[in-house]
Every structure is written in C-alpha cells, then in structure tokens.
Amino acid sequence: MKFYEVLRFALRGLGANKLRSGLTTLGILIGVASVILLVAVGNGSSEAIKSSISSLGAGSLTVSSSTTGRGGGGGGGGGGFPGGGQSSTSSGPRTQAKQLTIDDAKALVDPDKAPSVESSSPVVNANSVTTTYETTSHDISQFIGTYPGYFKAANKTVEKGAGFTQAQVDARAKVVLIGQTVADELFGTVDPLDKKINVDGTTFTVIGVLAASGSSSTGFQDADDVAIAPITAVQGSLTSYGSLSQIVVQAKNADVVDAAQSEITEILNQRHEITGSTADFTVYNQASAQDAVADSSKTFTVLLAAVAAISLLVGGIGVTNIMLVTVTERTREIGIRKAIGAPKSAILGQFVAEATILSVLGGILGVVVGVVGSRFEIVGVKPVIMPSSVALALGVSVAIGLFFGSYPANRAANLRPIEALRHE
C-alpha cells in the first residue's frame, strides 16, 4: 500500500468520529501550549529581573560593612541598591569590625592604588521618613545622602531640574531630588521644582525629579520611591555623623569591574588592617548578581517546563486510550482487510498515521495558542518566547504520536483475521 493510501485511510478513520478526534487533539494542544507559555513566562521573569538589576548601574560596585567575617572580594548581590539582594557566606562573627567612613570612600579614588575606579560615593540611608507638602504626606522608602557621583554609578537620570553639586555638598545645602513615585504621591499634577518639602521636621527644596526606573513591577522594592540629597545635609538632619550605609563605586568601564573590585579590596584591607579572610566589608558587583539571577531563573524555567511537560504526557496517554478504543471498534474492519490480503505493515501504518496526525494537529494548534497567549501579560510578567521551546514542544508532540500510537497499532496489526472477523 502506498503512503498516500495509508494517509487516506487514516484521515477517513479520524473523520468517522470527529468529536473523539477533536477531544484527543485538545489534550495535545493544551500540553504544547502549556510548555510554550510557561517557559515564556519563566524566560520573561528572568529578563525582567536582569533588566531591573542592570538599571541599578552597569559597571558599579557596592561596598557594605560586614560583621560576619566574609572575605572582602566576594560578590553576588545587588548590595545596597534598591531592590538588591545579597548572597554571602559567613565564617564566624567579627568582634572588632571597623565601619565604613567617608575617609574610606575618598581613599578609593586614589589614581595610583585604584586606577580602575572612576568615582566613589559615600552613602547614608534614612529609611521610611515622613515627607509632607502642604496637606499631602508620603513615607519615602529610601532617603539617600551621597555625593554627585552617585547618580552615574547608580544609573539615576535627572529627568527634570538638575542634580546637586559638590559645592552644595560642602555647603550642606538642603536640596533634594525625588523619584517618580514620590513626585506622584506628594505633588500629583503640581510641578515639584523649587517646592519646599518637610522631611521629618527639616525643610528641603526640590531641585530635580529622577527619571522612572521602571523596576517597580518586578516584585522588587519600588526603586522610584526614593529621594537623594547631599550627604552632609542628610547626616545633619536625618541621620547621625557616624558610619556609612555603604560606598558606591563606579568603575571606569565594564571591562575593568573585576580589577576595580580587587583594588577596592586591597585598599580597604590595608585601611582596616585585614590580614586574613575575615574582612569586615563586602564588595558586590552587578555582573555577579546577574550571573546568580540567571542561574536561579534557569532552574525556575526548567521547573515550569517540567510541570507543563506532565500535561503533554497526559495528552499522550489520552492518544493511546482513544486509539485502543478505535482498534476495538474497528476489529471486524481490520479482519476483512487482512482477509482480502492487506499486509501487516498497512494496518500498522494506518493506525500509527492516525495517532501521529492527531498529535501533529494538536501540536500545531498548541503552538498557535502559545504564541498568541504570550502576547499578553501573565501575572504581571511579559512572556518572552524561546524558539527552542516551540521546536521542542512541537517535536515532542510528534514523538508522542509515534510512541503512544505504536502500541494500539501493533495490537491491530497482530490480530488474526479469523478472530477479528468473529469479533462482535
């Protein structure tokens, strides 16, 4: 029997019971669409998180105090940037840890000892300060005091107005730049520039509004709920003149981040008299954070794909079940065909073809549903389709048709003509 004749018989067999064929196809469709969509959601989450981390500053490093005795050259988290996480190991508590100071920050811009460092910005952080403007109030998540170099290091862009200068830092000027969330919550449609706001009893003048970071939808802390002022003004009114929260360092370019990290570690080791692996500070860089996120996101995506693959497997079992029912119902037909000389291969090919057609049709429709579904946001995540996941899901659906259809087809092909003709 020629191939097109086998195909014609298979299509005629499927057409004889359209509802059953449609429901079987639906099972494969759901499985394939689930694989594509869930992998796309996992990939989309990964891209969103990596974009959020990148928006915190490319080529920047964050130095934080550590009382856990961790080595100073470690990295792997967002550090003190808004929304950043930390990954650290500890080797026991330190009892004589030195805090980070402004002198430490100034030492990191030594052109001889740290040629890879472009700028170093000391940072103090006042959390959840209450800010009021006329009758409106808002609790700002982060009120940061720092140097002008912080804006470039942390990838903060001034959208309206201007940043403060080093002269304003030296003069302890009470000026402030606010994020988009603060501007919306405090001023609404009013232009915030040159307006005076009360911050826990101290009056600051708004001289600029930061551009939206766009990272608040990823589940991290809202990076736009922030205000940035000269460090001297913040220390004099909101925090003490004690230790720094962190030091944000900008490398000269992305290629020398590792070199800058080594230089920072060496300088601080000397200043803090660190001789072993029990440094009282930790240096984080964004590249390490992105690598860590990429690894965890990959695991998350594989888990989602595994869950979706189970539904595809269930669809395949459905194919086997329906094909067994079909073979049972058409036993007399099989007996007649074998009695008039149909070879075993023709019967085998027909039923394998029927199962494969169901799977391929379900797979193609599943790809269409998956691609269309990925155009919409799912639980706040914009799915990102991976071509490899589409090819894999479609290929697996074809393999399922061949694998799960082979048992019923073999059962039909091995029927003895006399027994098949006696079947009621």
mmCIF file of C-alpha atoms in Angstrom, residues 49-199:
data_model
loop_
_atom_site.group_PDB
_atom_site.id
_atom_site.type_symbol
_atom_site.label_atom_id
_atom_site.label_comp_id
_atom_site.label_asym_id
_atom_site.label_seq_id
_atom_site.Cartn_x
_atom_site.Cartn_y
_atom_site.Cartn_z
ATOM 1 C CA ILE A 49 14.872 40.750 36.833
ATOM 2 C CA LYS A 50 18.110 41.099 34.857
ATOM 3 C CA SER A 51 16.849 44.351 33.365
ATOM 4 C CA SER A 52 15.982 45.579 36.844
ATOM 5 C CA ILE A 53 19.475 44.757 38.090
ATOM 6 C CA SER A 54 21.084 46.411 35.052
ATOM 7 C CA SER A 55 19.055 49.559 35.680
ATOM 8 C CA LEU A 56 20.720 49.843 39.080
ATOM 9 C CA GLY A 57 24.022 50.679 37.453
ATOM 10 C CA ALA A 58 26.332 48.966 34.960
ATOM 11 C CA GLY A 59 29.973 48.810 35.958
ATOM 12 C CA SER A 60 29.240 49.797 39.527
ATOM 13 C CA LEU A 61 30.236 48.124 42.774
ATOM 14 C CA THR A 62 28.817 48.424 46.251
ATOM 15 C CA VAL A 63 30.904 48.189 49.408
ATOM 16 C CA SER A 64 28.980 47.267 52.546
ATOM 17 C CA SER A 65 30.028 46.653 56.117
ATOM 18 C CA SER A 66 30.149 43.031 57.167
ATOM 19 C CA THR A 67 30.170 41.609 60.667
ATOM 20 C CA THR A 68 30.134 38.005 59.504
ATOM 21 C CA GLY A 69 33.798 37.735 58.683
ATOM 22 C CA ARG A 70 33.294 37.216 54.981
ATOM 23 C CA GLY A 71 36.137 37.850 52.544
ATOM 24 C CA GLY A 72 36.057 41.352 51.117
ATOM 25 C CA GLY A 73 36.387 40.348 47.494
ATOM 26 C CA GLY A 74 33.178 38.361 47.309
ATOM 27 C CA GLY A 75 30.333 39.374 45.112
ATOM 28 C CA GLY A 76 26.963 38.292 44.118
ATOM 29 C CA GLY A 77 24.136 40.567 45.024
ATOM 30 C CA GLY A 78 22.618 43.890 44.460
ATOM 31 C CA GLY A 79 24.122 45.158 47.591
ATOM 32 C CA GLY A 80 22.636 48.283 48.840
ATOM 33 C CA PHE A 81 20.953 49.324 45.662
ATOM 34 C CA PRO A 82 17.222 49.462 45.842
ATOM 35 C CA GLY A 83 15.844 46.007 45.489
ATOM 36 C CA GLY A 84 19.232 44.346 45.501
ATOM 37 C CA GLY A 85 19.773 41.095 47.260
ATOM 38 C CA GLN A 86 22.797 39.654 48.899
ATOM 39 C CA SER A 87 24.449 36.309 48.763
ATOM 40 C CA SER A 88 27.123 35.794 51.333
ATOM 41 C CA THR A 89 28.718 33.089 53.318
ATOM 42 C CA SER A 90 29.970 33.563 56.794
ATOM 43 C CA SER A 91 32.911 32.212 58.654
ATOM 44 C CA GLY A 92 32.002 33.434 62.117
ATOM 45 C CA PRO A 93 31.143 36.777 63.687
ATOM 46 C CA ARG A 94 33.701 39.537 63.933
ATOM 47 C CA THR A 95 34.127 41.290 67.219
ATOM 48 C CA GLN A 96 36.320 44.194 66.083
ATOM 49 C CA ALA A 97 34.819 45.150 62.720
ATOM 50 C CA LYS A 98 35.508 48.691 61.538
ATOM 51 C CA GLN A 99 32.678 50.641 59.981
ATOM 52 C CA LEU A 100 32.917 52.303 56.583
ATOM 53 C CA THR A 101 33.772 56.009 56.703
ATOM 54 C CA ILE A 102 33.963 58.941 54.337
ATOM 55 C CA ASP A 103 37.767 58.663 54.501
ATOM 56 C CA ASP A 104 37.416 55.085 53.202
ATOM 57 C CA ALA A 105 35.356 56.390 50.276
ATOM 58 C CA LYS A 106 37.923 59.093 49.494
ATOM 59 C CA ALA A 107 40.753 56.553 49.617
ATOM 60 C CA LEU A 108 39.135 54.505 46.859
ATOM 61 C CA VAL A 109 39.675 57.217 44.225
ATOM 62 C CA ASP A 110 43.452 57.149 44.571
ATOM 63 C CA PRO A 111 44.674 57.160 40.912
ATOM 64 C CA ASP A 112 47.790 55.167 41.822
ATOM 65 C CA LYS A 113 46.256 52.475 44.018
ATOM 66 C CA ALA A 114 42.930 52.275 42.203
ATOM 67 C CA PRO A 115 43.441 53.164 38.519
ATOM 68 C CA SER A 116 40.245 51.295 37.530
ATOM 69 C CA VAL A 117 37.989 53.379 39.784
ATOM 70 C CA GLU A 118 36.291 56.434 38.319
ATOM 71 C CA SER A 119 34.337 57.671 41.328
ATOM 72 C CA SER A 120 33.480 56.720 44.871
ATOM 73 C CA SER A 121 30.322 57.926 46.610
ATOM 74 C CA PRO A 122 29.684 57.506 50.337
ATOM 75 C CA VAL A 123 26.039 56.733 51.084
ATOM 76 C CA VAL A 124 23.915 57.159 54.200
ATOM 77 C CA ASN A 125 20.355 55.930 54.132
ATOM 78 C CA ALA A 126 17.344 57.077 56.148
ATOM 79 C CA ASN A 127 14.506 54.585 55.721
ATOM 80 C CA SER A 128 10.798 55.389 55.775
ATOM 81 C CA VAL A 129 10.987 59.102 56.512
ATOM 82 C CA THR A 130 7.732 61.032 56.518
ATOM 83 C CA THR A 131 7.596 63.835 53.985
ATOM 84 C CA THR A 132 4.889 66.452 53.725
ATOM 85 C CA TYR A 133 3.981 69.133 51.222
ATOM 86 C CA GLU A 134 1.091 71.396 52.240
ATOM 87 C CA THR A 135 -1.683 68.918 53.133
ATOM 88 C CA THR A 136 -0.140 65.884 51.449
ATOM 89 C CA SER A 137 2.224 63.426 53.100
ATOM 90 C CA HIS A 138 4.148 60.383 51.936
ATOM 91 C CA ASP A 139 6.543 57.941 53.597
ATOM 92 C CA ILE A 140 9.620 57.717 51.367
ATOM 93 C CA SER A 141 11.182 54.230 51.389
ATOM 94 C CA GLN A 142 14.744 55.482 50.968
ATOM 95 C CA PHE A 143 16.099 58.945 51.691
ATOM 96 C CA ILE A 144 19.690 58.788 50.482
ATOM 97 C CA GLY A 145 22.520 61.145 51.301
ATOM 98 C CA THR A 146 25.509 60.933 48.975
ATOM 99 C CA TYR A 147 27.897 62.686 46.566
ATOM 100 C CA PRO A 148 27.074 63.829 42.996
ATOM 101 C CA GLY A 149 28.972 60.823 41.544
ATOM 102 C CA TYR A 150 26.279 58.508 42.914
ATOM 103 C CA PHE A 151 23.869 59.404 40.117
ATOM 104 C CA LYS A 152 26.067 57.911 37.391
ATOM 105 C CA ALA A 153 27.159 54.926 39.481
ATOM 106 C CA ALA A 154 23.563 54.016 40.383
ATOM 107 C CA ASN A 155 22.246 54.840 36.887
ATOM 108 C CA LYS A 156 19.998 57.595 38.201
ATOM 109 C CA THR A 157 18.996 60.061 35.488
ATOM 110 C CA VAL A 158 17.624 63.515 36.216
ATOM 111 C CA GLU A 159 14.501 63.972 34.101
ATOM 112 C CA LYS A 160 13.539 67.417 35.302
ATOM 113 C CA GLY A 161 15.632 70.086 37.010
ATOM 114 C CA ALA A 162 19.277 69.403 37.895
ATOM 115 C CA GLY A 163 21.402 67.357 40.245
ATOM 116 C CA PHE A 164 23.262 68.878 43.174
ATOM 117 C CA THR A 165 26.943 69.790 43.018
ATOM 118 C CA GLN A 166 29.934 69.147 45.251
ATOM 119 C CA ALA A 167 29.755 72.818 46.300
ATOM 120 C CA GLN A 168 26.231 72.190 47.607
ATOM 121 C CA VAL A 169 27.512 69.119 49.445
ATOM 122 C CA ASP A 170 30.252 71.190 51.074
ATOM 123 C CA ALA A 171 27.746 73.928 51.930
ATOM 124 C CA ARG A 172 25.346 71.383 53.498
ATOM 125 C CA ALA A 173 22.609 72.706 51.232
ATOM 126 C CA LYS A 174 19.215 71.196 51.981
ATOM 127 C CA VAL A 175 18.274 70.382 48.416
ATOM 128 C CA VAL A 176 16.809 67.121 47.200
ATOM 129 C CA LEU A 177 15.943 65.171 44.060
ATOM 130 C CA ILE A 178 12.893 62.932 44.237
ATOM 131 C CA GLY A 179 11.818 59.811 42.371
ATOM 132 C CA GLN A 180 8.705 59.495 40.237
ATOM 133 C CA THR A 181 6.704 57.736 42.930
ATOM 134 C CA VAL A 182 7.465 60.492 45.439
ATOM 135 C CA ALA A 183 6.582 63.175 42.876
ATOM 136 C CA ASP A 184 3.263 61.490 42.080
ATOM 137 C CA GLU A 185 2.306 60.807 45.695
ATOM 138 C CA LEU A 186 3.367 64.183 47.073
ATOM 139 C CA PHE A 187 2.656 66.647 44.277
ATOM 140 C CA GLY A 188 0.233 64.969 41.884
ATOM 141 C CA THR A 189 -0.103 67.286 38.893
ATOM 142 C CA VAL A 190 1.792 70.164 40.570
ATOM 143 C CA ASP A 191 5.315 70.907 39.290
ATOM 144 C CA PRO A 192 7.615 69.886 42.191
ATOM 145 C CA LEU A 193 10.600 72.026 41.156
ATOM 146 C CA ASP A 194 11.596 74.667 43.721
ATOM 147 C CA LYS A 195 8.866 73.496 46.105
ATOM 148 C CA LYS A 196 9.815 73.123 49.767
ATOM 149 C CA ILE A 197 9.008 69.853 51.498
ATOM 150 C CA ASN A 198 9.178 68.939 55.161
ATOM 151 C CA VAL A 199 11.206 65.815 55.875
#
